[in-house]
Amino acid sequence: MVVYFGLFIFDIMLFNSIEFLLFLPIVFVLYWFVFNKNLKHQNLLILFSSYVFYGWWDYRFLSLIFLSTIVDYIIGLNIPKQDSEKKQKLLLWCSVLFNLSVLGFFKYYNFFVDSWIDLFSSVGYEIKSVWTLNIILPVGISFYTFQTMSYTIDIYRKKLEPTKDFISFASFVSFFPQLVAGPIERASNLLPQILQKREFKYEQGVQGLRLILWGMFKKVVIADSLSPLVNEIFRDYELLNGGTLWLGAIYFAFQIYCDFSGYSDIAIGTSKLFGFELMSNFKFPYFSRNIGEFWRRWHISLSTWFRDYLYIPLGGSKLGKWKSIRNIFIIFLVSGLWHGANWTFIFWGLFHSILFLPSFIFNTNRKYTTSIIAENTILPSPKEFLQVGITFGLVTIGWVFFRSETIVDSFNYLNHMIFDVSIPNKYRSELISVVVFIFIEYLIRKDERLNLKLFKNHLFNYILYAVILLFIISNFYEKSDFIYFQF
Amino acid sequence: MKNFILHIFKFSITVVFVQLIILVLSYSVTKFPYYFDNYSIGYVNFKDVDLSFFGDSHSEYGFNDKVISKLLNNNTRNISLSGNTLYNNILVLEKVLFFNPNIIVNLSIGNHNVVESYFLNGYEVDQEIKRWFSYYNSRETLYLFQKYPKEFLKGFFGIISTIGIETYGFSEGVSRMGVLMDSNIERTRISQNYFNSNPMWLNKLTTVIKEYPNTKFKIIRVPVHDDVFSEEQFYLSIIEKITEFDNVDFQDYQNLDLKDHDFRDFTHLSKSGAEKLSEEYFRRN
């Protein structure tokens, strides 16, 4: 059964596409030179541009964003008007159920149907898969549904006043720089910025350009060049030796990091060009000294979302050890499921919860909340070096679950990777670019807002940016999707 | 806003300035007499090489230079590289001969090569220009700019990523690796998508041959599986034109007695096939 079948579908307007290179300056010029006198006009332009940006992929799915916007706008306005807590809660549940139903249908329907069919088959009942639907997953649905849910939850919690300005609210939901792959913004951060007059600030604009440049570098130069090697290694893993499989897992670790953090950097940089500040999404996660620190540095907007809207409502760590452990398992499993409707993602979440538990039980998970590796020294201490190495190794093993097609593949891959101790004999040349990238990240590790001013001399910085730009042009030869679009 | 626009302008000037430096560097590295051997992880000086193989994946997989070096007691190097077009092989050949005109040149030309025309047909032109720009002479540069201006600019501004190993030259040394060669990879038939014949590579090759009359050139045909063997008449007519010169021989290995397991796929030899071909090369030379 076909639910949606695309007749007029364009490519997604990727940040690394010619379309976006034309789109961005046009919107920028209109925003600062034509509509700059009136805030409402500026916000209307943001909304229109965001809908063009999203509709470029498939205009029919705009109806879904619009519906989500309308529902949460109306519920948001009505929650404070209710005279009892019970009615307010009922409205909040309407919003949560609506958003989760949309997400559940488009993203998880087939997964659950197939899983039930598999379950029945395993006990001898053969069921025909007539319930399976041919559903197109709307790009960015996991991101904007979480964003709108946080709006109504924050209103219910009285942390946020609902807005009456529909255009501003719709702009918040569909804000094009972060619409399809985050960061998942909180209404309390982005909405007030949309509601107040913005002025162009030179330093903010320049910093935005630097972030776009660095994000593009990560995506186009590192992630895209690792992508074909990763695909080959994970496809032919049965033919390759253990060392090469380690290389494949390490390459994927950097591919997904550069792909996703690259997108976030471009999103944050683009927002700065329009006078907005988005939250940081990555803070050099591969320099983490334990799993707790890794999760404070990786996909921050999602992990803090789960912390604030799932972990804490479940009781967090205040209901005793066993319930806290239960809560940890829940958020990691849900986080895994959020990434995709596949058992591989659920195993990935489970694996991370198991890694996280020891530090939680021994109360070391809050260690390293503010400091970074080699905080006041040039080189890390041997202890830090070992900690980072072990954490990265464990995270890399976890990525094998994430990247494999099936659970069986991931266990076979890991079995081969861990027990066939050997030196990689293929795909070694790309290791140089990974090592160079790690070195650059290490140099800028204290620069969490990514100002990217490596030198005091302006000219040297200009030369560095020019070299980065030329590398981007050099590798900018074909469109490649961002991995997180599928989530 | 004025400062912001000025900033972008200054940055654009810097990009042009950096690109000029890169161009100079790119030309400079082609003047080094080395290539990188990925198998032994080290640089090899062309001046130290006695016997060389140039070509694409057919000869890359076909000749085990370690075996030939041992048999001939010399320094044999297989500088072939997968995906290299015949035109690009001749560009590398020109560079090697510049440093070492005494080298014995084995140039692999298969039936599929004589009809290729990558230099003309627009296939990944920007990638080609990016990598080979510093090897082109002024006539070739002008030709590409006129024919593919968009791809030319894209390739030109992308030279930065090819400085280093790729511009020096690069060899994977695959025929010496026993890794994938012996594995049971399904043999797939390669579709023979021939383009119209392009005489540019032929003109280029004959110019090089004439330029180095004292250098010994051997045109080698690496065997392919009988199932994909074709274009024979046309191939022989081209080979005839090349072997007109006194310093050029043609060595045909197509009829070498090879079994199915000597092929990795229809057009590439396996490890055992490469050993057989290398030993046969020794016997004939």
PDB file of C-alpha atoms in Angstrom, chain A residues 38-162:
ATOM      1  CA  ASN A  38      10.227  45.885   9.973  1.00  0.00           C
ATOM      2  CA  LEU A  39      10.589  42.905  12.335  1.00  0.00           C
ATOM      3  CA  LYS A  40       7.349  41.300  11.161  1.00  0.00           C
ATOM      4  CA  HIS A  41       8.504  41.416   7.566  1.00  0.00           C
ATOM      5  CA  GLN A  42      11.841  39.907   8.543  1.00  0.00           C
ATOM      6  CA  ASN A  43      10.118  37.066  10.391  1.00  0.00           C
ATOM      7  CA  LEU A  44       7.764  36.530   7.480  1.00  0.00           C
ATOM      8  CA  LEU A  45      10.810  36.262   5.222  1.00  0.00           C
ATOM      9  CA  ILE A  46      12.346  33.679   7.576  1.00  0.00           C
ATOM     10  CA  LEU A  47       9.135  31.674   7.492  1.00  0.00           C
ATOM     11  CA  PHE A  48       8.804  31.901   3.714  1.00  0.00           C
ATOM     12  CA  SER A  49      12.472  31.010   3.164  1.00  0.00           C
ATOM     13  CA  SER A  50      12.211  28.095   5.582  1.00  0.00           C
ATOM     14  CA  TYR A  51       9.192  26.722   3.743  1.00  0.00           C
ATOM     15  CA  VAL A  52      10.967  27.115   0.392  1.00  0.00           C
ATOM     16  CA  PHE A  53      14.013  25.369   1.876  1.00  0.00           C
ATOM     17  CA  TYR A  54      11.935  22.455   3.154  1.00  0.00           C
ATOM     18  CA  GLY A  55       9.506  22.364   0.234  1.00  0.00           C
ATOM     19  CA  TRP A  56      12.444  22.081  -2.164  1.00  0.00           C
ATOM     20  CA  TRP A  57      12.598  18.444  -1.111  1.00  0.00           C
ATOM     21  CA  ASP A  58       8.852  17.727  -1.230  1.00  0.00           C
ATOM     22  CA  TYR A  59       6.316  20.531  -0.850  1.00  0.00           C
ATOM     23  CA  ARG A  60       3.541  18.158   0.284  1.00  0.00           C
ATOM     24  CA  PHE A  61       5.313  17.506   3.571  1.00  0.00           C
ATOM     25  CA  LEU A  62       5.037  21.209   4.380  1.00  0.00           C
ATOM     26  CA  SER A  63       1.489  20.360   5.396  1.00  0.00           C
ATOM     27  CA  LEU A  64       2.893  18.178   8.159  1.00  0.00           C
ATOM     28  CA  ILE A  65       5.060  20.973   9.570  1.00  0.00           C
ATOM     29  CA  PHE A  66       2.173  23.400   9.238  1.00  0.00           C
ATOM     30  CA  LEU A  67      -0.167  21.016  11.064  1.00  0.00           C
ATOM     31  CA  SER A  68       2.364  20.461  13.829  1.00  0.00           C
ATOM     32  CA  THR A  69       2.807  24.244  14.110  1.00  0.00           C
ATOM     33  CA  ILE A  70      -0.949  24.944  14.297  1.00  0.00           C
ATOM     34  CA  VAL A  71      -1.620  22.209  16.879  1.00  0.00           C
ATOM     35  CA  ASP A  72       1.172  23.285  19.227  1.00  0.00           C
ATOM     36  CA  TYR A  73       0.443  26.989  18.722  1.00  0.00           C
ATOM     37  CA  ILE A  74      -3.210  26.513  19.745  1.00  0.00           C
ATOM     38  CA  ILE A  75      -2.402  24.137  22.612  1.00  0.00           C
ATOM     39  CA  GLY A  76       0.395  26.444  23.780  1.00  0.00           C
ATOM     40  CA  LEU A  77      -1.982  29.407  23.879  1.00  0.00           C
ATOM     41  CA  ASN A  78      -4.645  27.452  25.737  1.00  0.00           C
ATOM     42  CA  ILE A  79      -2.613  25.706  28.420  1.00  0.00           C
ATOM     43  CA  PRO A  80      -2.284  28.795  30.703  1.00  0.00           C
ATOM     44  CA  LYS A  81      -5.960  29.637  30.167  1.00  0.00           C
ATOM     45  CA  GLN A  82      -7.120  26.419  31.851  1.00  0.00           C
ATOM     46  CA  ASP A  83      -8.320  26.850  35.396  1.00  0.00           C
ATOM     47  CA  SER A  84      -7.140  23.481  36.656  1.00  0.00           C
ATOM     48  CA  GLU A  85      -3.887  21.546  36.582  1.00  0.00           C
ATOM     49  CA  LYS A  86      -5.799  18.526  35.275  1.00  0.00           C
ATOM     50  CA  LYS A  87      -7.042  20.352  32.182  1.00  0.00           C
ATOM     51  CA  GLN A  88      -3.612  21.796  31.540  1.00  0.00           C
ATOM     52  CA  LYS A  89      -2.120  18.313  31.743  1.00  0.00           C
ATOM     53  CA  LEU A  90      -4.797  16.988  29.392  1.00  0.00           C
ATOM     54  CA  LEU A  91      -3.882  19.626  26.803  1.00  0.00           C
ATOM     55  CA  LEU A  92      -0.198  18.884  27.228  1.00  0.00           C
ATOM     56  CA  TRP A  93      -0.875  15.189  26.614  1.00  0.00           C
ATOM     57  CA  CYS A  94      -2.811  16.108  23.471  1.00  0.00           C
ATOM     58  CA  SER A  95       0.278  17.909  22.173  1.00  0.00           C
ATOM     59  CA  VAL A  96       2.679  15.115  23.152  1.00  0.00           C
ATOM     60  CA  LEU A  97       0.431  12.395  21.749  1.00  0.00           C
ATOM     61  CA  PHE A  98      -0.107  14.280  18.509  1.00  0.00           C
ATOM     62  CA  ASN A  99       3.621  14.799  17.972  1.00  0.00           C
ATOM     63  CA  LEU A 100       4.561  11.260  18.959  1.00  0.00           C
ATOM     64  CA  SER A 101       1.784   9.837  16.756  1.00  0.00           C
ATOM     65  CA  VAL A 102       3.079  11.723  13.721  1.00  0.00           C
ATOM     66  CA  LEU A 103       6.618  10.602  14.501  1.00  0.00           C
ATOM     67  CA  GLY A 104       5.505   7.081  15.313  1.00  0.00           C
ATOM     68  CA  PHE A 105       3.527   6.662  12.132  1.00  0.00           C
ATOM     69  CA  PHE A 106       6.122   8.017   9.711  1.00  0.00           C
ATOM     70  CA  LYS A 107       9.182   6.640  11.418  1.00  0.00           C
ATOM     71  CA  TYR A 108       8.315   3.563  13.428  1.00  0.00           C
ATOM     72  CA  TYR A 109       5.115   2.057  12.042  1.00  0.00           C
ATOM     73  CA  ASN A 110       6.809  -0.455   9.748  1.00  0.00           C
ATOM     74  CA  PHE A 111       9.454  -1.273  12.329  1.00  0.00           C
ATOM     75  CA  PHE A 112       6.888  -2.303  14.917  1.00  0.00           C
ATOM     76  CA  VAL A 113       4.751  -4.188  12.401  1.00  0.00           C
ATOM     77  CA  ASP A 114       7.794  -6.094  11.104  1.00  0.00           C
ATOM     78  CA  SER A 115       9.006  -6.796  14.620  1.00  0.00           C
ATOM     79  CA  TRP A 116       5.600  -8.265  15.552  1.00  0.00           C
ATOM     80  CA  ILE A 117       5.561 -10.377  12.422  1.00  0.00           C
ATOM     81  CA  ASP A 118       9.089 -11.633  13.218  1.00  0.00           C
ATOM     82  CA  LEU A 119       8.059 -12.389  16.774  1.00  0.00           C
ATOM     83  CA  PHE A 120       5.039 -14.424  15.664  1.00  0.00           C
ATOM     84  CA  SER A 121       7.116 -16.193  13.003  1.00  0.00           C
ATOM     85  CA  SER A 122       9.686 -17.196  15.609  1.00  0.00           C
ATOM     86  CA  VAL A 123       6.984 -19.062  17.560  1.00  0.00           C
ATOM     87  CA  GLY A 124       5.580 -20.745  14.493  1.00  0.00           C
ATOM     88  CA  TYR A 125       2.769 -18.403  13.361  1.00  0.00           C
ATOM     89  CA  GLU A 126       3.251 -17.189   9.823  1.00  0.00           C
ATOM     90  CA  ILE A 127       1.641 -13.791   9.230  1.00  0.00           C
ATOM     91  CA  LYS A 128       1.585 -12.125   5.831  1.00  0.00           C
ATOM     92  CA  SER A 129       2.970  -8.614   5.933  1.00  0.00           C
ATOM     93  CA  VAL A 130      -0.162  -6.912   4.545  1.00  0.00           C
ATOM     94  CA  TRP A 131       0.119  -4.298   7.283  1.00  0.00           C
ATOM     95  CA  THR A 132       3.428  -2.967   6.059  1.00  0.00           C
ATOM     96  CA  LEU A 133       3.089   0.417   4.319  1.00  0.00           C
ATOM     97  CA  ASN A 134       5.321   2.161   1.838  1.00  0.00           C
ATOM     98  CA  ILE A 135       5.978   5.277   3.884  1.00  0.00           C
ATOM     99  CA  ILE A 136       8.371   8.092   3.018  1.00  0.00           C
ATOM    100  CA  LEU A 137      10.147   9.374   6.117  1.00  0.00           C
ATOM    101  CA  PRO A 138       9.751  13.182   6.137  1.00  0.00           C
ATOM    102  CA  VAL A 139      13.155  14.806   6.429  1.00  0.00           C
ATOM    103  CA  GLY A 140      13.889  16.278   9.857  1.00  0.00           C
ATOM    104  CA  ILE A 141      10.669  14.996  11.467  1.00  0.00           C
ATOM    105  CA  SER A 142      12.523  13.810  14.586  1.00  0.00           C
ATOM    106  CA  PHE A 143      13.997  17.250  15.033  1.00  0.00           C
ATOM    107  CA  TYR A 144      11.019  19.547  14.595  1.00  0.00           C
ATOM    108  CA  THR A 145       8.575  17.340  16.520  1.00  0.00           C
ATOM    109  CA  PHE A 146      10.932  17.372  19.510  1.00  0.00           C
ATOM    110  CA  GLN A 147      11.307  21.130  19.170  1.00  0.00           C
ATOM    111  CA  THR A 148       7.550  21.777  19.197  1.00  0.00           C
ATOM    112  CA  MET A 149       7.009  19.310  22.046  1.00  0.00           C
ATOM    113  CA  SER A 150       9.515  21.184  24.198  1.00  0.00           C
ATOM    114  CA  TYR A 151       7.499  24.381  23.586  1.00  0.00           C
ATOM    115  CA  THR A 152       4.249  23.031  25.044  1.00  0.00           C
ATOM    116  CA  ILE A 153       6.052  21.200  27.871  1.00  0.00           C
ATOM    117  CA  ASP A 154       7.880  24.397  28.872  1.00  0.00           C
ATOM    118  CA  ILE A 155       4.570  26.326  28.851  1.00  0.00           C
ATOM    119  CA  TYR A 156       2.971  23.632  31.021  1.00  0.00           C
ATOM    120  CA  ARG A 157       5.933  23.856  33.400  1.00  0.00           C
ATOM    121  CA  LYS A 158       5.492  27.651  33.431  1.00  0.00           C
ATOM    122  CA  LYS A 159       9.017  28.151  32.200  1.00  0.00           C
ATOM    123  CA  LEU A 160       7.789  29.925  29.087  1.00  0.00           C
ATOM    124  CA  GLU A 161       4.989  32.299  28.140  1.00  0.00           C
ATOM    125  CA  PRO A 162       3.083  31.247  25.018  1.00  0.00           C
TER     126      PRO A 162
END
